CSV table of C-alpha atoms and ligand atoms in Angstrom, one decimal:
chain,number,residue,atom,x,y,z
I,21,MET,CA,-106.1,-6.9,8.0
I,22,PRO,CA,-108.6,-5.0,10.1
I,23,LYS,CA,-111.8,-4.0,8.3
I,24,GLU,CA,-113.3,-0.7,9.2
I,25,ARG,CA,-116.8,0.4,8.5
I,26,VAL,CA,-117.2,3.4,6.2
I,27,GLY,CA,-120.9,3.6,5.8
I,28,LEU,CA,-123.9,2.4,3.7
I,29,VAL,CA,-123.6,2.1,0.0
I,30,SER,CA,-126.6,4.4,-0.3
I,31,GLU,CA,-124.7,7.1,1.5
I,32,ILE,CA,-122.2,7.3,-1.3
I,33,PRO,CA,-124.0,7.6,-4.7
I,34,PRO,CA,-122.0,7.1,-7.9
I,35,GLY,CA,-119.7,10.1,-8.5
I,36,SER,CA,-119.5,11.1,-4.9
I,37,ASN,CA,-117.2,10.3,-2.0
I,38,LYS,CA,-117.3,10.0,1.7
I,39,VAL,CA,-114.4,10.9,4.0
I,40,VAL,CA,-113.8,8.9,7.1
I,41,THR,CA,-111.0,9.1,9.7
I,42,LEU,CA,-109.7,5.6,10.4
I,43,ARG,CA,-106.8,4.9,12.7
I,44,GLY,CA,-105.7,8.5,12.5
I,45,ARG,CA,-105.8,8.6,8.7
I,46,GLU,CA,-108.3,10.5,6.6
I,47,ILE,CA,-109.5,8.3,3.9
I,48,ALA,CA,-111.8,9.2,1.0
I,49,VAL,CA,-114.0,6.5,-0.4
I,50,PHE,CA,-115.2,7.1,-4.0
I,51,ASN,CA,-118.1,5.4,-5.8
I,52,VAL,CA,-117.0,5.1,-9.4
I,53,GLY,CA,-120.1,3.8,-11.3
I,54,GLY,CA,-120.9,1.3,-8.6
I,55,ASP,CA,-117.3,0.3,-7.8
I,56,PHE,CA,-115.8,1.6,-4.6
I,57,TYR,CA,-112.2,2.9,-4.3
I,58,ALA,CA,-110.4,4.3,-1.3
I,59,LEU,CA,-107.6,6.8,-1.3
I,60,LEU,CA,-105.7,8.5,1.4
I,61,ASN,CA,-107.3,12.0,1.5
I,62,ARG,CA,-104.1,13.8,0.9
I,63,CYS,CA,-102.5,14.6,-2.4
I,64,PRO,CA,-98.9,13.4,-2.6
I,65,HIS,CA,-97.9,16.7,-4.2
I,66,GLU,CA,-98.7,19.3,-1.6
I,67,GLY,CA,-101.3,17.7,0.6
I,68,ALA,CA,-104.6,19.0,-0.7
I,69,LYS,CA,-107.7,17.0,0.3
I,70,LEU,CA,-108.4,14.8,-2.7
I,71,SER,CA,-112.1,14.5,-1.6
I,72,ARG,CA,-112.5,18.1,-2.8
I,73,GLY,CA,-111.3,17.4,-6.3
I,74,ILE,CA,-113.4,16.9,-9.3
I,75,ILE,CA,-113.9,13.7,-11.2
I,76,VAL,CA,-113.2,13.9,-14.9
I,77,GLY,CA,-112.2,11.7,-17.8
I,78,LEU,CA,-108.9,11.3,-19.6
I,79,PRO,CA,-108.4,13.1,-22.8
I,80,GLU,CA,-106.1,11.1,-25.1
I,81,SER,CA,-104.6,11.9,-28.4
I,82,GLU,CA,-102.3,10.2,-30.8
I,83,VAL,CA,-101.5,13.4,-32.8
I,84,PRO,CA,-102.2,17.1,-32.3
I,85,GLY,CA,-105.7,18.0,-33.5
I,86,CYS,CA,-107.2,14.6,-32.7
I,87,TYR,CA,-108.6,14.0,-29.3
I,88,ARG,CA,-110.9,11.6,-27.5
I,89,LEU,CA,-112.1,11.4,-24.0
I,90,SER,CA,-111.7,8.0,-22.4
I,91,ARG,CA,-112.6,6.6,-19.1
I,92,PRO,CA,-115.2,9.3,-18.1
I,93,GLY,CA,-115.7,9.5,-14.4
I,94,GLU,CA,-112.6,7.5,-13.4
I,95,ILE,CA,-110.0,10.2,-13.0
I,96,LEU,CA,-109.8,12.4,-9.9
I,97,ARG,CA,-108.3,15.9,-10.4
I,98,CYS,CA,-106.7,17.4,-7.3
I,99,PRO,CA,-108.5,20.6,-6.1
I,100,TRP,CA,-105.2,22.5,-6.1
I,101,HIS,CA,-102.7,22.1,-8.9
I,102,GLY,CA,-104.8,19.7,-10.8
I,103,TRP,CA,-102.7,16.5,-10.7
I,104,GLU,CA,-104.8,13.7,-11.9
I,105,PHE,CA,-105.1,10.3,-10.3
I,106,ASP,CA,-106.7,7.1,-11.6
I,107,LEU,CA,-109.3,6.4,-9.0
I,108,ARG,CA,-109.0,2.7,-9.6
I,109,THR,CA,-105.3,2.5,-8.8
I,110,GLY,CA,-104.2,5.8,-7.3
I,111,LYS,CA,-101.7,6.2,-10.0
I,112,SER,CA,-100.9,9.7,-11.2
I,113,HIS,CA,-101.6,10.9,-14.7
I,114,CYS,CA,-99.7,14.1,-14.4
I,115,ASP,CA,-96.3,12.5,-15.3
I,116,PRO,CA,-96.0,12.4,-19.1
I,117,GLN,CA,-93.8,9.4,-18.9
I,118,GLY,CA,-96.2,7.5,-16.8
I,119,LEU,CA,-99.3,8.7,-18.7
I,120,PHE,CA,-99.9,5.8,-21.0
I,121,THR,CA,-97.0,3.4,-20.5
I,122,ARG,CA,-98.3,2.2,-17.1
I,123,GLN,CA,-94.9,2.2,-15.7
I,124,TYR,CA,-96.2,2.3,-12.1
I,125,LYS,CA,-97.4,-1.0,-10.7
I,126,THR,CA,-100.9,-1.0,-9.3
I,127,SER,CA,-100.4,-1.6,-5.7
I,128,ILE,CA,-102.0,-1.3,-2.4
I,129,GLU,CA,-99.6,0.6,-0.1
I,130,ARG,CA,-99.9,0.6,3.6
I,131,GLU,CA,-97.2,3.0,4.6
I,132,ALA,CA,-97.8,6.7,4.3
I,133,PRO,CA,-95.4,8.2,1.8
I,134,SER,CA,-93.0,10.7,3.3
I,135,PRO,CA,-94.5,14.2,2.7
I,136,ASP,CA,-91.3,15.5,1.1
I,137,THR,CA,-91.1,13.0,-1.7
I,138,CYS,CA,-91.8,14.0,-5.2
I,139,GLY,CA,-90.0,11.2,-7.0
I,140,ASP,CA,-91.6,8.2,-8.6
I,141,GLY,CA,-93.1,7.0,-5.4
I,142,GLY,CA,-94.6,10.4,-4.6
I,143,LEU,CA,-96.7,10.3,-7.7
I,144,THR,CA,-99.1,7.7,-6.4
I,145,ALA,CA,-102.0,8.5,-4.1
I,146,GLU,CA,-102.2,5.8,-1.4
I,147,THR,CA,-105.0,3.4,-2.0
I,148,PHE,CA,-106.8,1.0,0.3
I,149,SER,CA,-108.9,-2.1,-0.4
I,150,VAL,CA,-112.6,-1.7,-0.2
I,151,ILE,CA,-115.1,-4.4,0.6
I,152,VAL,CA,-118.8,-4.1,0.2
I,153,GLU,CA,-121.0,-6.5,2.2
I,154,GLU,CA,-124.7,-6.4,2.3
I,155,ALA,CA,-124.9,-2.7,1.3
I,156,VAL,CA,-122.2,-1.7,3.8
I,157,VAL,CA,-118.9,-0.3,2.7
I,158,PHE,CA,-115.7,-1.3,4.5
I,159,VAL,CA,-112.0,-0.3,4.0
I,160,GLU,CA,-109.0,-2.4,5.0
I,161,VAL,CA,-106.5,-0.3,6.9
U,6,MET,CA,-120.2,15.1,-4.1
U,7,SER,CA,-120.8,14.3,-0.5
U,8,VAL,CA,-118.0,15.5,1.7
U,9,ILE,CA,-117.6,15.0,5.3
U,10,GLU,CA,-114.4,16.4,6.7
U,11,SER,CA,-112.3,16.6,9.8
U,12,PRO,CA,-110.3,19.8,10.3
U,13,ARG,CA,-106.9,20.1,8.7
U,14,THR,CA,-104.3,18.6,10.9
U,15,GLY,CA,-100.6,18.2,10.9
U,16,ALA,CA,-99.8,19.5,7.5
U,17,ALA,CA,-98.6,22.9,8.7
U,18,THR,CA,-96.4,21.7,11.4
U,19,LYS,CA,-93.2,22.4,9.5
U,20,ALA,CA,-94.2,26.0,9.2
U,21,ASP,CA,-94.9,26.3,12.9
U,22,VAL,CA,-92.5,29.2,13.2
U,23,GLY,CA,-95.3,31.2,11.6
U,24,ILE,CA,-95.2,32.5,8.0
U,25,ILE,CA,-95.6,35.8,6.3
U,26,ASP,CA,-97.6,35.3,3.2
U,27,CYS,CA,-96.7,37.8,0.6
U,28,ASP,CA,-99.5,37.1,-1.9
U,29,VAL,CA,-103.1,36.6,-0.8
U,30,HIS,CA,-106.0,37.6,-3.1
U,31,PRO,CA,-109.2,39.0,-1.6
U,32,LEU,CA,-112.3,39.2,-3.8
U,33,PRO,CA,-115.4,41.3,-3.3
U,34,GLN,CA,-118.4,39.2,-2.3
U,35,HIS,CA,-120.3,40.2,-5.4
U,36,SER,CA,-120.2,42.6,-8.2
U,37,LYS,CA,-121.6,45.4,-6.2
U,38,SER,CA,-119.4,45.0,-3.1
U,39,LEU,CA,-117.3,48.0,-4.1
U,40,TYR,CA,-120.3,50.3,-4.5
U,41,PRO,CA,-120.1,51.8,-1.0
U,42,TYR,CA,-116.7,53.0,-2.0
U,43,LEU,CA,-117.6,54.3,-5.4
U,44,ALA,CA,-119.4,57.6,-6.2
U,45,ARG,CA,-122.9,57.1,-7.6
U,46,ARG,CA,-121.6,58.2,-11.0
U,47,TRP,CA,-119.3,55.3,-11.2
U,48,GLN,CA,-121.8,52.8,-9.8
U,49,ASP,CA,-124.0,53.8,-12.7
U,50,HIS,CA,-121.1,53.5,-15.1
U,51,SER,CA,-120.4,50.0,-13.8
U,52,GLU,CA,-124.0,49.0,-14.4
U,53,GLN,CA,-124.3,50.5,-17.8
U,54,PHE,CA,-120.8,50.1,-19.3
U,55,GLY,CA,-118.7,48.0,-17.1
U,56,THR,CA,-115.0,47.8,-17.4
U,57,HIS,CA,-113.2,48.5,-20.6
U,58,LEU,CA,-110.0,46.5,-20.5
U,59,ARG,CA,-106.9,46.5,-22.7
U,60,GLN,CA,-107.6,43.0,-24.1
U,61,PRO,CA,-109.3,41.6,-27.1
U,62,PHE,CA,-112.4,39.3,-26.8
U,63,ILE,CA,-113.8,41.6,-24.2
U,64,ASN,CA,-116.1,39.2,-22.4
U,65,THR,CA,-113.7,36.3,-22.3
U,66,THR,CA,-111.2,35.5,-19.7
U,67,GLN,CA,-107.7,34.1,-19.7
U,68,TYR,CA,-108.7,31.9,-16.8
U,69,PRO,CA,-109.2,28.2,-17.2
U,70,ARG,CA,-112.7,26.8,-17.0
U,71,THR,CA,-111.3,23.8,-15.1
U,72,ALA,CA,-110.5,26.0,-12.1
U,73,PRO,CA,-113.3,28.5,-12.0
U,74,LEU,CA,-112.0,32.0,-11.1
U,75,ILE,CA,-108.6,30.3,-11.1
U,76,CYS,CA,-109.3,29.2,-7.6
U,77,ARG,CA,-108.7,26.1,-5.5
U,78,ARG,CA,-111.8,24.0,-5.7
U,79,ASP,CA,-112.0,23.7,-2.0
U,80,ALA,CA,-111.8,27.5,-1.4
U,81,TRP,CA,-115.4,28.3,-2.2
U,82,PRO,CA,-116.8,29.6,1.1
U,83,PRO,CA,-119.7,27.4,2.4
U,84,ALA,CA,-121.6,30.6,3.2
U,85,GLY,CA,-121.5,31.7,-0.5
U,86,GLY,CA,-119.5,34.2,-2.5
U,87,PRO,CA,-116.4,33.5,-4.5
U,88,PRO,CA,-113.1,32.3,-3.0
U,89,GLY,CA,-111.2,35.0,-1.1
U,90,SER,CA,-114.4,36.9,-0.3
U,91,ASP,CA,-115.2,35.6,3.2
U,92,LEU,CA,-112.7,36.7,5.8
U,93,ALA,CA,-114.0,34.2,8.4
U,94,PHE,CA,-113.5,31.3,6.0
U,95,MET,CA,-110.1,32.6,4.9
U,96,GLN,CA,-109.1,32.7,8.6
U,97,GLN,CA,-110.3,29.2,9.1
U,98,GLN,CA,-109.0,27.7,5.9
U,99,HIS,CA,-105.8,29.6,5.5
U,100,LEU,CA,-104.6,32.2,8.1
U,101,ASP,CA,-105.1,30.0,11.2
U,102,PRO,CA,-103.9,26.6,10.1
U,103,PHE,CA,-100.9,27.9,8.2
U,104,HIS,CA,-99.9,30.1,11.1
U,105,VAL,CA,-99.9,33.2,9.0
U,106,LEU,CA,-98.5,36.1,11.0
U,107,LYS,CA,-99.0,38.6,8.3
U,108,ALA,CA,-100.6,38.3,4.9
U,109,ILE,CA,-100.3,40.9,2.1
U,110,LEU,CA,-103.5,41.4,0.2
U,111,ILE,CA,-103.2,41.8,-3.5
U,112,PRO,CA,-106.6,42.7,-5.1
U,113,LEU,CA,-106.8,41.8,-8.7
U,114,PHE,CA,-110.5,42.2,-9.1
U,115,GLY,CA,-111.5,44.9,-11.6
U,116,ASN,CA,-108.1,44.8,-13.3
U,117,VAL,CA,-107.5,48.5,-12.5
U,118,ALA,CA,-104.2,48.6,-14.3
U,119,SER,CA,-105.9,47.6,-17.5
U,120,GLU,CA,-108.9,49.9,-17.4
U,121,ARG,CA,-108.9,52.2,-20.4
U,122,ASN,CA,-111.3,54.8,-19.0
U,123,GLN,CA,-108.8,56.6,-16.7
U,124,ASP,CA,-111.5,58.4,-14.8
U,125,PHE,CA,-113.1,55.1,-13.9
U,126,ALA,CA,-109.7,53.6,-13.2
U,127,ARG,CA,-108.9,56.3,-10.7
U,128,ALA,CA,-112.3,55.8,-9.0
U,129,LEU,CA,-111.8,52.1,-8.9
U,130,ALA,CA,-108.3,52.4,-7.4
U,131,THR,CA,-109.5,54.5,-4.6
U,132,ALA,CA,-112.5,52.2,-4.0
U,133,HIS,CA,-110.1,49.2,-3.8
U,134,ASN,CA,-108.0,50.9,-1.3
U,135,ASP,CA,-110.9,52.0,0.9
U,136,TRP,CA,-112.4,48.6,0.6
U,137,GLN,CA,-109.2,46.9,1.7
U,138,VAL,CA,-109.0,49.1,4.8
U,139,ALA,CA,-112.7,48.8,5.9
U,140,GLU,CA,-113.4,45.2,5.1
U,141,TRP,CA,-110.0,43.5,5.6
U,142,LEU,CA,-107.4,45.5,7.5
U,143,ASP,CA,-109.8,46.7,10.1
U,144,ARG,CA,-111.2,43.2,10.7
U,145,ASP,CA,-108.0,41.2,11.0
U,146,GLU,CA,-104.8,42.7,12.3
U,147,ARG,CA,-102.7,40.1,10.5
U,148,LEU,CA,-103.6,41.6,7.1
U,149,ARG,CA,-101.7,44.3,5.2
U,150,ALA,CA,-102.7,45.9,1.9
U,151,SER,CA,-101.2,46.7,-1.5
U,152,LEU,CA,-101.8,50.2,-2.6
U,153,VAL,CA,-103.8,50.1,-5.9
U,154,VAL,CA,-102.9,53.0,-8.3
U,155,THR,CA,-103.6,53.9,-11.9
U,156,GLN,CA,-100.1,53.4,-13.3
U,157,ASP,CA,-101.0,55.1,-16.6
U,158,ASP,CA,-101.9,58.3,-14.7
U,159,PRO,CA,-98.9,58.8,-12.5
U,160,VAL,CA,-100.1,62.2,-11.2
U,161,ALA,CA,-103.3,60.5,-9.9
U,162,ALA,CA,-101.3,57.6,-8.7
U,163,VAL,CA,-99.1,59.9,-6.6
U,164,LYS,CA,-102.1,61.6,-5.1
U,165,GLU,CA,-103.5,58.2,-4.1
U,166,ILE,CA,-100.2,57.2,-2.6
U,167,GLU,CA,-100.2,60.4,-0.5
U,168,ARG,CA,-103.7,59.7,0.6
U,169,CYS,CA,-103.2,56.1,1.7
U,170,ALA,CA,-99.6,55.9,2.8
U,171,ARG,CA,-100.2,57.5,6.1
U,172,ASP,CA,-102.4,54.7,7.1
U,173,GLY,CA,-99.3,52.6,7.7
U,174,ARG,CA,-100.9,49.3,6.7
U,175,PHE,CA,-100.3,49.7,3.0
U,176,VAL,CA,-97.0,48.0,2.6
U,177,GLN,CA,-96.3,48.3,-1.1
U,178,ILE,CA,-97.5,50.0,-4.3
U,179,MET,CA,-99.1,47.6,-6.7
U,180,LEU,CA,-98.2,47.7,-10.4
U,181,ALA,CA,-98.9,45.5,-13.3
U,182,PRO,CA,-95.9,44.2,-15.4
U,183,ARG,CA,-97.8,44.1,-18.7
U,184,SER,CA,-97.9,47.9,-18.7
U,185,SER,CA,-98.7,50.3,-21.5
U,186,GLU,CA,-95.0,50.9,-21.8
U,187,PRO,CA,-92.0,49.2,-20.2
U,188,LEU,CA,-92.0,50.1,-16.6
U,189,GLY,CA,-88.6,51.9,-16.6
U,190,ARG,CA,-89.9,54.7,-18.8
U,191,GLN,CA,-89.8,58.1,-17.3
U,192,ARG,CA,-93.5,58.6,-17.5
U,193,TYR,CA,-93.7,56.2,-14.5
U,194,TRP,CA,-91.0,57.9,-12.4
U,195,PRO,CA,-93.4,60.1,-10.3
U,196,ILE,CA,-94.7,56.8,-8.9
U,197,TYR,CA,-91.2,55.7,-8.0
U,198,GLU,CA,-90.3,59.0,-6.5
U,199,ALA,CA,-93.4,58.7,-4.2
U,200,ALA,CA,-92.6,55.1,-3.4
U,201,GLN,CA,-89.0,55.9,-2.4
U,202,ALA,CA,-90.2,58.9,-0.4
U,203,HIS,CA,-92.6,56.8,1.6
U,204,GLY,CA,-90.3,53.8,1.8
U,205,LEU,CA,-92.8,51.6,0.0
U,206,PRO,CA,-91.5,48.8,-2.2
U,207,LEU,CA,-93.2,48.3,-5.6
U,208,GLY,CA,-95.2,45.1,-5.7
U,209,ILE,CA,-95.3,44.1,-9.3
U,210,HIS,CA,-97.8,41.2,-9.6
U,211,SER,CA,-98.3,39.2,-12.7
U,212,TYR,CA,-101.5,40.7,-13.8
U,213,GLY,CA,-102.8,43.4,-16.1
U,214,ILE,CA,-103.1,43.1,-19.8
U,215,GLY,CA,-101.7,46.3,-21.0
U,216,GLY,CA,-103.0,45.9,-24.5
U,217,HIS,CA,-100.2,43.5,-25.4
U,218,ALA,CA,-100.5,39.8,-26.2
U,219,SER,CA,-99.0,37.7,-23.4
U,220,THR,CA,-96.2,36.5,-25.6
U,221,GLY,CA,-94.1,38.6,-28.0
U,222,GLY,CA,-95.5,36.5,-30.8
U,223,GLY,CA,-99.2,37.0,-30.0
U,224,TRP,CA,-101.8,35.1,-28.2
U,225,PRO,CA,-101.1,31.5,-27.3
U,226,SER,CA,-103.6,28.7,-27.8
U,227,PHE,CA,-103.5,26.9,-24.5
U,228,TYR,CA,-104.0,27.9,-21.0
U,229,MET,CA,-100.8,26.2,-20.1
U,230,GLU,CA,-98.9,28.6,-22.3
U,231,GLU,CA,-100.9,31.6,-20.9
U,232,HIS,CA,-100.1,30.6,-17.4
U,233,TYR,CA,-96.4,30.5,-18.1
U,234,ALA,CA,-96.6,33.7,-20.2
U,235,THR,CA,-97.2,35.6,-16.9
U,236,THR,CA,-93.4,35.2,-16.4
U,237,MET,CA,-92.6,37.0,-19.6
U,238,GLY,CA,-93.4,40.4,-18.1
U,239,GLY,CA,-90.6,39.8,-15.6
U,240,PRO,CA,-87.6,40.2,-17.9
U,241,ALA,CA,-89.3,43.2,-19.5
U,242,VAL,CA,-89.8,44.9,-16.1
U,243,MET,CA,-86.3,44.1,-14.9
U,244,SER,CA,-84.3,45.2,-18.0
U,245,SER,CA,-86.4,48.3,-18.5
U,246,MET,CA,-86.0,49.5,-15.0
U,247,VAL,CA,-82.3,48.8,-14.9
U,248,MET,CA,-81.5,50.2,-18.4
U,249,GLU,CA,-83.6,53.4,-18.1
U,250,GLY,CA,-81.7,54.2,-15.0
U,251,VAL,CA,-84.5,54.0,-12.5
U,252,PHE,CA,-82.2,52.9,-9.8
U,253,GLU,CA,-79.7,55.6,-10.5
U,254,LYS,CA,-82.4,58.1,-10.0
U,255,PHE,CA,-84.1,56.3,-7.1
U,256,PRO,CA,-81.3,54.5,-5.3
U,257,ALA,CA,-83.5,53.4,-2.4
U,258,LEU,CA,-86.3,52.0,-4.5
U,259,LYS,CA,-87.2,48.3,-3.9
U,260,VAL,CA,-89.0,46.1,-6.3
U,261,VAL,CA,-90.8,42.8,-5.4
U,262,LEU,CA,-91.7,40.6,-8.4
U,263,VAL,CA,-94.8,38.8,-7.3
U,264,GLU,CA,-95.8,35.5,-8.9
U,265,ILE,CA,-93.5,36.1,-11.8
U,266,GLY,CA,-91.1,33.2,-10.9
U,267,PHE,CA,-87.4,33.6,-10.1
U,268,ALA,CA,-85.4,30.8,-11.7
U,269,TRP,CA,-85.2,32.8,-15.0
U,270,VAL,CA,-83.4,35.6,-13.3
U,271,PRO,CA,-79.8,34.3,-13.1
U,272,SER,CA,-79.5,33.4,-16.8
U,273,PHE,CA,-81.3,36.5,-17.9
U,274,VAL,CA,-79.0,38.7,-15.9
U,275,TRP,CA,-75.9,36.9,-17.1
U,276,ARG,CA,-76.9,37.9,-20.6
U,277,LEU,CA,-77.6,41.5,-19.6
U,278,ASP,CA,-74.2,41.7,-18.0
U,279,ARG,CA,-72.4,40.5,-21.1
U,280,LEU,CA,-74.3,42.9,-23.3
U,281,TRP,CA,-73.6,45.8,-20.9
U,282,GLU,CA,-69.9,45.0,-21.1
U,283,ARG,CA,-69.9,45.4,-24.8
U,284,MET,CA,-72.4,48.2,-25.2
U,285,LYS,CA,-72.3,50.3,-22.1
U,286,GLY,CA,-71.7,53.4,-24.2
U,287,GLU,CA,-75.4,53.2,-25.1
U,288,VAL,CA,-76.4,53.5,-21.4
U,289,PRO,CA,-73.7,55.8,-19.9
U,290,HIS,CA,-76.0,56.7,-17.1
U,291,LEU,CA,-75.5,53.3,-15.6
U,292,THR,CA,-72.8,53.2,-13.0
U,293,TYR,CA,-72.9,49.4,-12.3
U,294,ALA,CA,-73.4,46.2,-14.1
U,295,PRO,CA,-77.1,45.1,-14.5
U,296,SER,CA,-76.5,42.3,-12.0
U,297,ASP,CA,-75.5,44.8,-9.4
U,298,TYR,CA,-78.8,46.7,-9.7
U,299,VAL,CA,-80.8,43.4,-9.8
U,300,ARG,CA,-79.1,42.1,-6.6
U,301,LYS,CA,-79.6,45.4,-4.8
U,302,HIS,CA,-83.2,46.3,-5.8
U,303,PHE,CA,-85.2,43.1,-6.6
U,304,TRP,CA,-87.0,40.7,-4.4
U,305,TYR,CA,-89.1,37.6,-5.5
U,306,THR,CA,-92.1,35.8,-4.1
U,307,THR,CA,-91.9,32.1,-4.2
U,308,GLN,CA,-95.2,30.9,-5.6
U,309,PRO,CA,-95.6,29.2,-8.0
U,310,MET,CA,-92.4,27.5,-6.7
U,311,GLU,CA,-90.1,26.2,-9.3
U,312,GLU,CA,-90.0,22.5,-9.0
U,313,PRO,CA,-87.0,21.2,-10.9
U,314,ALA,CA,-86.6,17.4,-11.4
U,315,ARG,CA,-83.5,17.6,-9.3
U,316,PRO,CA,-84.8,19.7,-6.3
U,317,GLU,CA,-81.3,20.6,-5.2
U,318,GLN,CA,-80.9,22.7,-8.3
U,319,LEU,CA,-83.2,25.1,-6.6
U,320,ARG,CA,-80.6,25.7,-3.9
U,321,ARG,CA,-78.1,26.9,-6.5
U,322,CYS,CA,-80.7,29.3,-7.8
U,323,PHE,CA,-81.4,30.6,-4.3
U,324,ASP,CA,-77.6,31.0,-3.9
U,325,TRP,CA,-77.4,33.2,-6.9
U,326,LEU,CA,-80.5,35.3,-6.2
U,327,GLY,CA,-79.5,35.7,-2.5
U,328,TRP,CA,-81.3,33.9,0.3
U,329,ASP,CA,-82.4,37.3,1.6
U,330,ARG,CA,-84.3,38.0,-1.6
U,331,LEU,CA,-87.0,35.2,-1.5
U,332,LEU,CA,-90.4,36.0,0.1
U,333,PHE,CA,-92.7,33.1,0.8
U,334,SER,CA,-96.1,33.4,-0.8
U,335,THR,CA,-99.0,31.0,-1.2
U,336,ASP,CA,-101.3,32.8,-3.7
U,337,TYR,CA,-104.3,31.7,-1.7
U,338,PRO,CA,-107.0,31.0,-2.9
U,339,HIS,CA,-105.8,30.4,-6.4
U,340,TRP,CA,-105.5,26.9,-7.8
U,341,ASP,CA,-101.7,27.0,-8.1
U,342,GLN,CA,-101.2,28.0,-4.5
U,343,ASP,CA,-98.3,26.6,-2.4
U,344,ASP,CA,-98.5,25.0,1.0
U,345,PRO,CA,-95.4,26.0,3.0
U,346,SER,CA,-95.0,22.5,4.3
U,347,TYR,CA,-94.6,21.0,0.9
U,348,ALA,CA,-93.7,23.8,-1.5
U,349,PHE,CA,-89.9,23.3,-1.1
U,350,LYS,CA,-89.1,19.9,-2.6
U,351,MET,CA,-85.5,20.3,-1.4
U,352,LYS,CA,-84.4,20.0,2.2
U,353,LEU,CA,-84.1,23.4,4.0
U,354,SER,CA,-82.6,23.9,7.4
U,355,PRO,CA,-84.9,25.3,10.0
U,356,ALA,CA,-83.0,28.6,9.7
U,357,GLU,CA,-83.3,28.7,6.0
U,358,ARG,CA,-87.0,27.9,6.1
U,359,LYS,CA,-87.6,30.6,8.7
U,360,GLN,CA,-85.7,33.2,6.7
U,361,ILE,CA,-87.7,32.6,3.5
U,362,CYS,CA,-91.1,32.0,5.2
U,363,ARG,CA,-90.8,34.9,7.5
U,364,GLY,CA,-87.6,36.8,8.1
U,365,ASN,CA,-87.0,38.3,4.7
U,366,ALA,CA,-90.5,39.8,4.6
U,367,GLU,CA,-90.1,41.1,8.1
U,368,ASN,CA,-87.0,43.0,7.0
U,369,LEU,CA,-88.3,44.2,3.7
U,370,TYR,CA,-91.8,45.3,4.8
U,371,ARG,CA,-90.5,46.3,8.3
U,372,PHE,CA,-93.0,44.1,10.1
O,413,FES,S1,-101.6,19.4,-3.9
O,413,FES,FE1,-102.6,18.1,-5.3
O,413,FES,S2,-101.7,18.7,-7.2
O,413,FES,FE2,-100.7,19.9,-5.8
């Protein structure tokens, strides 16, 4: 799988991202506490640029009135309608069925989803493998 | 967050026919941007007293903190100012890439419909209209305006309509659905008479507070409920206007429900029809069944688009409402805006897409 250079680790401090266009696809590479994750820079819902979203945590609750925030800094919220994606997997957190049951497999998809889909497949932001070598970030596309 | 971006590409291709966007929100650059259009007296009033709205918790907002100013996070202009305040950026981010042929401005800033000081409200309405002309319409010929009026003072509202209508670029009269009284009441009829006389539809956008809680049962706890509650003004407007006989009195009046949804309409009107069959003696001034008035007099903007789990159900909803009744809107720059390429989760034929994204608005607003 071809490896494309994204940039220096130092260019993407924790909590930030860098957008690159590789093979005609815009990819956003996020630094999550020192780990790098790459997503297609297009929300599977209506196409907003995920790079412009904010990074939040995941509020969880067993019963009303009792909340805790888990996984701070690991959830990306789309800048438009606020769908949330797990930066580590690209999986959506906006689907209540999928929220905690992990029914979507973590996967690295290589085909762009069709823009019209909003079914199960449409709930996942496309992810790419990231390789960091000697302070340089690469993505496999 | 470091962001390096290439220009938006590809996404708008399906809407290449060009769209008419029936709901775009312009904002003043800052709190004093309307001062050039306000008398000194009202500038001072703004400084010293500010607005006096019909809502509790006066310095709070119903807007979510997660989406500041209820706007898309990517819509803050790089040159500063709030989303919707920078025409050049709006052109670059929205009007050009979405192929917007015409965009109808709906200014919500200032909440004129909810201002309790009616003298101030009148001044604000006029200022909003002059501001739209000078800073928007005159600077981009794709833009059209909504005529801001004080609905609680119909005499002043009619004066403002007379003053602005001759410009030709005001395409509808803007009212708030959460009004002081249900909008069918005769106190509002002078506005409808003027609207009919000038051939201007009413654009009733889900804003305004009107002194009432957003639900019949009071104030909800969560923003999610508040967001949905904007729809609740819709049935109130529709039943009141039909039952009070507004359309008997003003048979050419057209009403556009903006950002109030549309999927609730069929079931609501079925219910009205059944009730009317049983109790029409109470409203003998009605010649037709409620559904007849609704089909003849109401239009709906599409955003936020209903997204049923089975997208094809939307088609049945459109069939009932009438395909000629749906007007595409994005709600730019608000967070829940719709992209015309992705908003419809069901398949539309090119002709259907063109009708909703463009043709219906051309007919209604005579573009
Ligand atoms: S475009 Fe991302 S949530 Fe709608």
